[in-house]
JSON list of C-alpha atoms in Angstrom, two decimals:
[
{"chain": "A", "resi": 1, "resn": "MET", "atom": "CA", "xyz": [-11.67, -134.95, 85.05]},
{"chain": "A", "resi": 2, "resn": "LEU", "atom": "CA", "xyz": [-7.87, -135.61, 85.48]},
{"chain": "A", "resi": 3, "resn": "ASP", "atom": "CA", "xyz": [-7.07, -132.62, 87.70]},
{"chain": "A", "resi": 4, "resn": "ALA", "atom": "CA", "xyz": [-6.45, -134.75, 91.01]},
{"chain": "A", "resi": 5, "resn": "CYS", "atom": "CA", "xyz": [-4.61, -137.37, 88.90]},
{"chain": "A", "resi": 6, "resn": "ALA", "atom": "CA", "xyz": [-2.29, -134.61, 87.37]},
{"chain": "A", "resi": 7, "resn": "GLU", "atom": "CA", "xyz": [-0.72, -134.29, 90.96]},
{"chain": "A", "resi": 8, "resn": "LEU", "atom": "CA", "xyz": [1.01, -137.58, 90.40]},
{"chain": "A", "resi": 9, "resn": "PHE", "atom": "CA", "xyz": [3.00, -136.29, 87.62]},
{"chain": "A", "resi": 10, "resn": "GLU", "atom": "CA", "xyz": [5.71, -133.79, 87.06]},
{"chain": "A", "resi": 11, "resn": "ASN", "atom": "CA", "xyz": [6.26, -131.56, 83.61]},
{"chain": "A", "resi": 12, "resn": "VAL", "atom": "CA", "xyz": [2.47, -131.91, 83.19]},
{"chain": "A", "resi": 13, "resn": "GLN", "atom": "CA", "xyz": [0.65, -130.83, 79.93]},
{"chain": "A", "resi": 14, "resn": "VAL", "atom": "CA", "xyz": [-3.19, -131.19, 79.51]},
{"chain": "A", "resi": 15, "resn": "THR", "atom": "CA", "xyz": [-4.95, -130.77, 76.10]},
{"chain": "A", "resi": 16, "resn": "HIS", "atom": "CA", "xyz": [-8.38, -131.30, 75.24]},
{"chain": "A", "resi": 17, "resn": "SER", "atom": "CA", "xyz": [-9.70, -133.34, 72.09]},
{"chain": "A", "resi": 18, "resn": "GLY", "atom": "CA", "xyz": [-12.72, -132.14, 69.97]},
{"chain": "A", "resi": 19, "resn": "ASP", "atom": "CA", "xyz": [-15.19, -133.96, 72.43]},
{"chain": "A", "resi": 20, "resn": "GLY", "atom": "CA", "xyz": [-13.72, -132.09, 75.37]},
{"chain": "A", "resi": 21, "resn": "PHE", "atom": "CA", "xyz": [-12.18, -134.79, 76.96]},
{"chain": "A", "resi": 22, "resn": "PRO", "atom": "CA", "xyz": [-8.66, -134.45, 78.35]},
{"chain": "A", "resi": 23, "resn": "THR", "atom": "CA", "xyz": [-5.25, -136.03, 77.52]},
{"chain": "A", "resi": 24, "resn": "LEU", "atom": "CA", "xyz": [-2.58, -135.61, 80.16]},
{"chain": "A", "resi": 25, "resn": "THR", "atom": "CA", "xyz": [1.12, -136.16, 79.59]},
{"chain": "A", "resi": 26, "resn": "GLY", "atom": "CA", "xyz": [3.83, -136.11, 82.10]},
{"chain": "A", "resi": 27, "resn": "GLU", "atom": "CA", "xyz": [6.49, -137.79, 84.09]},
{"chain": "A", "resi": 28, "resn": "HIS", "atom": "CA", "xyz": [5.81, -140.21, 87.14]},
{"chain": "A", "resi": 29, "resn": "CYS", "atom": "CA", "xyz": [9.08, -141.68, 89.05]},
{"chain": "A", "resi": 30, "resn": "GLY", "atom": "CA", "xyz": [11.03, -140.59, 85.96]},
{"chain": "A", "resi": 31, "resn": "ARG", "atom": "CA", "xyz": [8.99, -142.45, 83.45]},
{"chain": "A", "resi": 32, "resn": "ALA", "atom": "CA", "xyz": [6.85, -140.84, 80.64]},
{"chain": "A", "resi": 33, "resn": "PHE", "atom": "CA", "xyz": [3.10, -141.36, 80.56]},
{"chain": "A", "resi": 34, "resn": "GLN", "atom": "CA", "xyz": [0.15, -140.08, 78.44]},
{"chain": "A", "resi": 35, "resn": "VAL", "atom": "CA", "xyz": [-3.18, -140.43, 80.11]},
{"chain": "A", "resi": 36, "resn": "ARG", "atom": "CA", "xyz": [-6.15, -140.15, 77.88]},
{"chain": "A", "resi": 37, "resn": "LEU", "atom": "CA", "xyz": [-9.94, -140.23, 78.59]},
{"chain": "A", "resi": 38, "resn": "PHE", "atom": "CA", "xyz": [-12.39, -140.64, 75.39]},
{"chain": "A", "resi": 39, "resn": "ASN", "atom": "CA", "xyz": [-15.78, -141.73, 74.67]},
{"chain": "A", "resi": 40, "resn": "ASP", "atom": "CA", "xyz": [-16.94, -144.89, 72.84]},
{"chain": "A", "resi": 41, "resn": "GLY", "atom": "CA", "xyz": [-20.42, -144.82, 71.50]},
{"chain": "A", "resi": 42, "resn": "MET", "atom": "CA", "xyz": [-19.70, -146.97, 68.49]},
{"chain": "A", "resi": 43, "resn": "THR", "atom": "CA", "xyz": [-20.90, -150.46, 69.67]},
{"chain": "A", "resi": 44, "resn": "ILE", "atom": "CA", "xyz": [-24.56, -151.05, 68.65]},
{"chain": "A", "resi": 45, "resn": "ARG", "atom": "CA", "xyz": [-26.88, -152.09, 71.49]},
{"chain": "A", "resi": 46, "resn": "ARG", "atom": "CA", "xyz": [-24.44, -150.78, 74.29]},
{"chain": "A", "resi": 47, "resn": "LEU", "atom": "CA", "xyz": [-24.61, -147.79, 76.45]},
{"chain": "A", "resi": 48, "resn": "PRO", "atom": "CA", "xyz": [-21.45, -145.35, 75.61]},
{"chain": "A", "resi": 49, "resn": "GLN", "atom": "CA", "xyz": [-18.31, -146.14, 77.68]},
{"chain": "A", "resi": 50, "resn": "LEU", "atom": "CA", "xyz": [-15.85, -143.61, 78.99]},
{"chain": "A", "resi": 51, "resn": "TRP", "atom": "CA", "xyz": [-12.47, -145.33, 78.70]},
{"chain": "A", "resi": 52, "resn": "LEU", "atom": "CA", "xyz": [-9.27, -144.53, 80.58]},
{"chain": "A", "resi": 53, "resn": "GLN", "atom": "CA", "xyz": [-6.27, -145.17, 78.16]},
{"chain": "A", "resi": 54, "resn": "VAL", "atom": "CA", "xyz": [-2.65, -145.10, 80.12]},
{"chain": "A", "resi": 55, "resn": "THR", "atom": "CA", "xyz": [0.29, -145.37, 77.80]},
{"chain": "A", "resi": 56, "resn": "GLU", "atom": "CA", "xyz": [3.98, -145.62, 79.14]},
{"chain": "A", "resi": 57, "resn": "LEU", "atom": "CA", "xyz": [6.38, -144.41, 76.61]},
{"chain": "A", "resi": 58, "resn": "ARG", "atom": "CA", "xyz": [9.32, -146.28, 76.76]},
{"chain": "A", "resi": 59, "resn": "PRO", "atom": "CA", "xyz": [11.59, -148.34, 74.20]},
{"chain": "A", "resi": 60, "resn": "LEU", "atom": "CA", "xyz": [11.55, -152.14, 74.99]},
{"chain": "A", "resi": 61, "resn": "ASP", "atom": "CA", "xyz": [13.96, -154.66, 73.54]},
{"chain": "A", "resi": 62, "resn": "ILE", "atom": "CA", "xyz": [11.36, -157.01, 72.08]},
{"chain": "A", "resi": 63, "resn": "GLY", "atom": "CA", "xyz": [12.15, -156.92, 68.47]},
{"chain": "A", "resi": 64, "resn": "ALA", "atom": "CA", "xyz": [9.12, -157.82, 66.63]},
{"chain": "A", "resi": 65, "resn": "GLY", "atom": "CA", "xyz": [7.39, -159.43, 69.64]},
{"chain": "A", "resi": 66, "resn": "GLY", "atom": "CA", "xyz": [5.01, -156.84, 70.38]},
{"chain": "A", "resi": 67, "resn": "PHE", "atom": "CA", "xyz": [1.15, -157.97, 71.17]},
{"chain": "A", "resi": 68, "resn": "ALA", "atom": "CA", "xyz": [-2.09, -156.63, 72.37]},
{"chain": "A", "resi": 69, "resn": "VAL", "atom": "CA", "xyz": [-5.04, -158.55, 74.19]},
{"chain": "A", "resi": 70, "resn": "LEU", "atom": "CA", "xyz": [-8.63, -157.23, 73.61]},
{"chain": "A", "resi": 71, "resn": "VAL", "atom": "CA", "xyz": [-11.31, -158.30, 76.02]},
{"chain": "A", "resi": 72, "resn": "ARG", "atom": "CA", "xyz": [-14.82, -158.82, 75.01]},
{"chain": "A", "resi": 73, "resn": "PRO", "atom": "CA", "xyz": [-14.27, -157.70, 71.24]},
{"chain": "A", "resi": 74, "resn": "SER", "atom": "CA", "xyz": [-17.35, -156.34, 69.46]},
{"chain": "A", "resi": 75, "resn": "GLY", "atom": "CA", "xyz": [-15.63, -155.47, 66.15]},
{"chain": "A", "resi": 76, "resn": "TYR", "atom": "CA", "xyz": [-16.02, -151.65, 66.94]},
{"chain": "A", "resi": 77, "resn": "GLU", "atom": "CA", "xyz": [-12.90, -150.88, 68.85]},
{"chain": "A", "resi": 78, "resn": "PHE", "atom": "CA", "xyz": [-11.43, -147.86, 66.88]},
{"chain": "A", "resi": 79, "resn": "PHE", "atom": "CA", "xyz": [-8.97, -147.44, 69.62]},
{"chain": "A", "resi": 80, "resn": "SER", "atom": "CA", "xyz": [-7.60, -151.00, 69.87]},
{"chain": "A", "resi": 81, "resn": "LEU", "atom": "CA", "xyz": [-3.92, -151.72, 69.00]},
{"chain": "A", "resi": 82, "resn": "THR", "atom": "CA", "xyz": [-5.06, -155.53, 67.98]},
{"chain": "A", "resi": 83, "resn": "ALA", "atom": "CA", "xyz": [-6.09, -154.07, 64.72]},
{"chain": "A", "resi": 84, "resn": "ASP", "atom": "CA", "xyz": [-2.35, -153.29, 64.02]},
{"chain": "A", "resi": 85, "resn": "PHE", "atom": "CA", "xyz": [-1.12, -156.63, 64.71]},
{"chain": "A", "resi": 86, "resn": "HIS", "atom": "CA", "xyz": [-1.97, -159.52, 62.31]},
{"chain": "A", "resi": 87, "resn": "ASP", "atom": "CA", "xyz": [-0.52, -162.75, 63.78]},
{"chain": "A", "resi": 88, "resn": "PHE", "atom": "CA", "xyz": [-3.27, -164.55, 65.76]},
{"chain": "A", "resi": 89, "resn": "ILE", "atom": "CA", "xyz": [-2.14, -166.23, 68.91]},
{"chain": "A", "resi": 90, "resn": "ALA", "atom": "CA", "xyz": [-3.91, -168.72, 70.76]},
{"chain": "A", "resi": 91, "resn": "VAL", "atom": "CA", "xyz": [-5.55, -167.42, 74.15]},
{"chain": "A", "resi": 92, "resn": "PRO", "atom": "CA", "xyz": [-3.37, -168.65, 76.93]},
{"chain": "A", "resi": 93, "resn": "GLU", "atom": "CA", "xyz": [-4.68, -170.34, 80.05]},
{"chain": "A", "resi": 94, "resn": "GLY", "atom": "CA", "xyz": [-5.61, -167.85, 82.78]},
{"chain": "A", "resi": 95, "resn": "PHE", "atom": "CA", "xyz": [-6.82, -165.26, 80.06]},
{"chain": "A", "resi": 96, "resn": "PRO", "atom": "CA", "xyz": [-10.73, -164.41, 79.91]},
{"chain": "A", "resi": 97, "resn": "ARG", "atom": "CA", "xyz": [-12.26, -166.74, 77.31]},
{"chain": "A", "resi": 98, "resn": "GLU", "atom": "CA", "xyz": [-13.74, -163.83, 75.53]},
{"chain": "A", "resi": 99, "resn": "CYS", "atom": "CA", "xyz": [-10.60, -162.27, 74.20]},
{"chain": "A", "resi": 100, "resn": "ILE", "atom": "CA", "xyz": [-8.53, -162.03, 71.36]},
{"chain": "A", "resi": 101, "resn": "VAL", "atom": "CA", "xyz": [-4.55, -162.02, 71.28]},
{"chain": "A", "resi": 102, "resn": "ARG", "atom": "CA", "xyz": [-2.63, -160.56, 68.39]},
{"chain": "A", "resi": 103, "resn": "GLY", "atom": "CA", "xyz": [1.00, -160.30, 67.84]},
{"chain": "A", "resi": 104, "resn": "GLU", "atom": "CA", "xyz": [3.41, -158.47, 65.62]},
{"chain": "A", "resi": 105, "resn": "SER", "atom": "CA", "xyz": [5.01, -161.57, 64.40]},
{"chain": "A", "resi": 106, "resn": "PRO", "atom": "CA", "xyz": [5.23, -165.38, 65.14]},
{"chain": "A", "resi": 107, "resn": "SER", "atom": "CA", "xyz": [7.99, -164.33, 67.88]},
{"chain": "A", "resi": 108, "resn": "SER", "atom": "CA", "xyz": [5.14, -162.35, 69.79]},
{"chain": "A", "resi": 109, "resn": "GLU", "atom": "CA", "xyz": [3.89, -165.59, 71.38]},
{"chain": "A", "resi": 110, "resn": "GLN", "atom": "CA", "xyz": [7.05, -165.96, 73.42]},
{"chain": "A", "resi": 111, "resn": "THR", "atom": "CA", "xyz": [6.73, -162.37, 74.63]},
{"chain": "A", "resi": 112, "resn": "VAL", "atom": "CA", "xyz": [2.90, -163.28, 75.45]},
{"chain": "A", "resi": 113, "resn": "GLN", "atom": "CA", "xyz": [3.98, -166.66, 77.52]},
{"chain": "A", "resi": 114, "resn": "THR", "atom": "CA", "xyz": [6.75, -164.52, 79.23]},
{"chain": "A", "resi": 115, "resn": "VAL", "atom": "CA", "xyz": [4.30, -162.15, 80.67]},
{"chain": "A", "resi": 116, "resn": "ARG", "atom": "CA", "xyz": [1.41, -164.60, 80.83]},
{"chain": "A", "resi": 117, "resn": "ALA", "atom": "CA", "xyz": [1.00, -164.51, 84.49]},
{"chain": "A", "resi": 118, "resn": "THR", "atom": "CA", "xyz": [1.29, -160.79, 84.97]},
{"chain": "A", "resi": 119, "resn": "VAL", "atom": "CA", "xyz": [-1.22, -160.13, 82.01]},
{"chain": "A", "resi": 120, "resn": "GLY", "atom": "CA", "xyz": [-3.78, -162.69, 83.34]},
{"chain": "A", "resi": 121, "resn": "GLY", "atom": "CA", "xyz": [-3.65, -160.95, 86.64]},
{"chain": "A", "resi": 122, "resn": "ILE", "atom": "CA", "xyz": [-4.25, -157.65, 85.10]},
{"chain": "A", "resi": 123, "resn": "LEU", "atom": "CA", "xyz": [-7.05, -159.15, 82.76]},
{"chain": "A", "resi": 124, "resn": "ALA", "atom": "CA", "xyz": [-8.83, -160.69, 85.73]},
{"chain": "A", "resi": 125, "resn": "GLU", "atom": "CA", "xyz": [-10.22, -157.06, 86.73]},
{"chain": "A", "resi": 126, "resn": "PRO", "atom": "CA", "xyz": [-13.67, -156.78, 84.75]},
{"chain": "A", "resi": 127, "resn": "ALA", "atom": "CA", "xyz": [-12.94, -153.27, 83.97]},
{"chain": "A", "resi": 128, "resn": "ILE", "atom": "CA", "xyz": [-9.93, -153.86, 81.91]},
{"chain": "A", "resi": 129, "resn": "LYS", "atom": "CA", "xyz": [-10.56, -153.75, 78.12]},
{"chain": "A", "resi": 130, "resn": "GLU", "atom": "CA", "xyz": [-6.83, -154.02, 76.59]},
{"chain": "A", "resi": 131, "resn": "VAL", "atom": "CA", "xyz": [-3.41, -154.64, 77.32]},
{"chain": "A", "resi": 132, "resn": "ALA", "atom": "CA", "xyz": [-0.61, -153.77, 74.90]},
{"chain": "A", "resi": 133, "resn": "VAL", "atom": "CA", "xyz": [3.03, -154.39, 74.56]},
{"chain": "A", "resi": 134, "resn": "THR", "atom": "CA", "xyz": [5.13, -152.79, 71.71]},
{"chain": "A", "resi": 135, "resn": "ARG", "atom": "CA", "xyz": [8.63, -151.92, 71.16]},
{"chain": "A", "resi": 136, "resn": "ASN", "atom": "CA", "xyz": [7.70, -148.31, 71.84]},
{"chain": "A", "resi": 137, "resn": "GLY", "atom": "CA", "xyz": [5.90, -148.89, 75.23]},
{"chain": "A", "resi": 138, "resn": "LEU", "atom": "CA", "xyz": [3.02, -150.45, 77.09]},
{"chain": "A", "resi": 139, "resn": "ARG", "atom": "CA", "xyz": [-0.58, -149.64, 77.18]},
{"chain": "A", "resi": 140, "resn": "LEU", "atom": "CA", "xyz": [-3.48, -150.34, 79.28]},
{"chain": "A", "resi": 141, "resn": "ILE", "atom": "CA", "xyz": [-7.44, -149.44, 78.52]},
{"chain": "A", "resi": 142, "resn": "ARG", "atom": "CA", "xyz": [-9.98, -149.67, 81.37]},
{"chain": "A", "resi": 143, "resn": "GLN", "atom": "CA", "xyz": [-13.50, -148.45, 81.69]},
{"chain": "A", "resi": 144, "resn": "VAL", "atom": "CA", "xyz": [-14.20, -145.72, 84.08]},
{"chain": "A", "resi": 145, "resn": "ASP", "atom": "CA", "xyz": [-17.76, -144.92, 83.52]},
{"chain": "A", "resi": 146, "resn": "GLU", "atom": "CA", "xyz": [-20.86, -145.97, 81.34]},
{"chain": "A", "resi": 147, "resn": "GLY", "atom": "CA", "xyz": [-23.21, -143.35, 79.78]},
{"chain": "A", "resi": 148, "resn": "ARG", "atom": "CA", "xyz": [-26.63, -142.51, 81.39]},
{"chain": "A", "resi": 149, "resn": "ARG", "atom": "CA", "xyz": [-29.23, -144.86, 79.95]},
{"chain": "A", "resi": 150, "resn": "GLY", "atom": "CA", "xyz": [-31.85, -142.08, 79.58]},
{"chain": "A", "resi": 151, "resn": "ASP", "atom": "CA", "xyz": [-29.83, -139.58, 77.90]},
{"chain": "A", "resi": 152, "resn": "TYR", "atom": "CA", "xyz": [-28.61, -142.08, 75.43]},
{"chain": "A", "resi": 153, "resn": "LEU", "atom": "CA", "xyz": [-31.97, -143.62, 74.66]},
{"chain": "A", "resi": 154, "resn": "LEU", "atom": "CA", "xyz": [-33.87, -140.54, 74.30]},
{"chain": "A", "resi": 155, "resn": "LEU", "atom": "CA", "xyz": [-31.37, -138.10, 73.02]},
{"chain": "A", "resi": 156, "resn": "ARG", "atom": "CA", "xyz": [-28.38, -140.13, 71.76]},
{"chain": "A", "resi": 157, "resn": "GLN", "atom": "CA", "xyz": [-26.15, -138.36, 74.05]},
{"chain": "A", "resi": 158, "resn": "ALA", "atom": "CA", "xyz": [-23.21, -139.61, 76.09]},
{"chain": "A", "resi": 159, "resn": "ALA", "atom": "CA", "xyz": [-23.67, -138.32, 79.65]},
{"chain": "A", "resi": 160, "resn": "PHE", "atom": "CA", "xyz": [-21.42, -139.80, 82.40]},
{"chain": "A", "resi": 161, "resn": "ASP", "atom": "CA", "xyz": [-21.90, -139.21, 86.14]},
{"chain": "A", "resi": 162, "resn": "ARG", "atom": "CA", "xyz": [-18.91, -140.39, 87.91]},
{"chain": "A", "resi": 163, "resn": "GLY", "atom": "CA", "xyz": [-16.90, -137.35, 87.50]},
{"chain": "A", "resi": 164, "resn": "PRO", "atom": "CA", "xyz": [-13.26, -136.99, 87.98]},
{"chain": "A", "resi": 165, "resn": "VAL", "atom": "CA", "xyz": [-11.13, -140.02, 87.66]},
{"chain": "A", "resi": 166, "resn": "ALA", "atom": "CA", "xyz": [-10.08, -141.45, 91.11]},
{"chain": "A", "resi": 167, "resn": "VAL", "atom": "CA", "xyz": [-6.31, -141.14, 91.58]},
{"chain": "A", "resi": 168, "resn": "ALA", "atom": "CA", "xyz": [-6.37, -144.76, 93.29]},
{"chain": "A", "resi": 169, "resn": "THR", "atom": "CA", "xyz": [-7.53, -146.09, 89.86]},
{"chain": "A", "resi": 170, "resn": "LEU", "atom": "CA", "xyz": [-4.80, -144.40, 88.03]},
{"chain": "A", "resi": 171, "resn": "ILE", "atom": "CA", "xyz": [-2.28, -145.64, 90.67]},
{"chain": "A", "resi": 172, "resn": "GLY", "atom": "CA", "xyz": [-3.35, -149.13, 89.92]},
{"chain": "A", "resi": 173, "resn": "VAL", "atom": "CA", "xyz": [-3.09, -148.81, 86.22]},
{"chain": "A", "resi": 174, "resn": "ILE", "atom": "CA", "xyz": [0.52, -147.45, 86.57]},
{"chain": "A", "resi": 175, "resn": "ALA", "atom": "CA", "xyz": [1.37, -150.33, 89.05]},
{"chain": "A", "resi": 176, "resn": "ASN", "atom": "CA", "xyz": [0.03, -152.81, 86.43]},
{"chain": "A", "resi": 177, "resn": "LEU", "atom": "CA", "xyz": [2.12, -151.23, 83.80]},
{"chain": "A", "resi": 178, "resn": "ARG", "atom": "CA", "xyz": [5.29, -151.34, 85.92]},
{"chain": "A", "resi": 179, "resn": "ALA", "atom": "CA", "xyz": [4.83, -155.05, 86.68]},
{"chain": "A", "resi": 180, "resn": "LEU", "atom": "CA", "xyz": [4.31, -155.62, 83.02]},
{"chain": "A", "resi": 181, "resn": "ALA", "atom": "CA", "xyz": [7.33, -153.60, 82.01]},
{"chain": "A", "resi": 182, "resn": "ASP", "atom": "CA", "xyz": [9.69, -155.61, 84.72]},
{"chain": "A", "resi": 183, "resn": "GLY", "atom": "CA", "xyz": [8.38, -159.00, 83.14]},
{"chain": "A", "resi": 184, "resn": "VAL", "atom": "CA", "xyz": [9.17, -157.84, 79.79]},
{"chain": "A", "resi": 185, "resn": "GLU", "atom": "CA", "xyz": [12.51, -156.56, 80.56]},
{"chain": "A", "resi": 186, "resn": "SER", "atom": "CA", "xyz": [13.52, -159.48, 82.62]},
{"chain": "A", "resi": 187, "resn": "CYS", "atom": "CA", "xyz": [12.83, -161.54, 79.50]},
{"chain": "A", "resi": 188, "resn": "ALA", "atom": "CA", "xyz": [14.94, -159.33, 77.32]},
{"chain": "A", "resi": 189, "resn": "ALA", "atom": "CA", "xyz": [17.81, -159.48, 79.76]},
{"chain": "A", "resi": 190, "resn": "GLU", "atom": "CA", "xyz": [17.60, -163.35, 79.89]},
{"chain": "A", "resi": 191, "resn": "GLY", "atom": "CA", "xyz": [17.63, -163.28, 76.04]},
{"chain": "A", "resi": 192, "resn": "THR", "atom": "CA", "xyz": [20.85, -161.19, 76.00]},
{"chain": "A", "resi": 193, "resn": "SER", "atom": "CA", "xyz": [22.61, -163.11, 78.47]},
{"chain": "A", "resi": 194, "resn": "ALA", "atom": "CA", "xyz": [21.69, -166.37, 76.69]},
{"chain": "A", "resi": 195, "resn": "ASP", "atom": "CA", "xyz": [22.98, -164.97, 73.43]},
{"chain": "A", "resi": 196, "resn": "GLY", "atom": "CA", "xyz": [26.24, -163.78, 75.09]}
]
């Protein structure tokens, strides 16, 4: 399901989890990425979702300013980084109404405000589920498919029809992560120059 996307990367490695879905690691334009597909059938009264999780592994100079934004939370998001953050942040203007924003510490609100416009633009795409910024990197999760209704209702099985992830979809996610990284790093640079 990630074969076409693998052509975007160098030093590619692909592994498979117990459910058979792939995880790809590699480098794109000198940046390290992990691309993972996983099935979420935990939410009651909803068809299984196939999520694409893209993580850019890069150290960010944000101190304890990490945060995560989860859209349409149900309480069953085992994959979400919001559960790791305990500082609640008011939902900024321009974000979807149905979302929660949590930070690593009170200083996370400043990080959120710095990249608010960029994150708001990313969240405008209905397929986006989570955006996260941590000192270890950036993550974006988006829907790529929904399970077949008949298979799920009759057999409780998650069967997906769309096939391989479109290269254009992954390119769009990587572009969003680049814009997010640029915003975070410009904030860190301004903070350093102000301190100096």
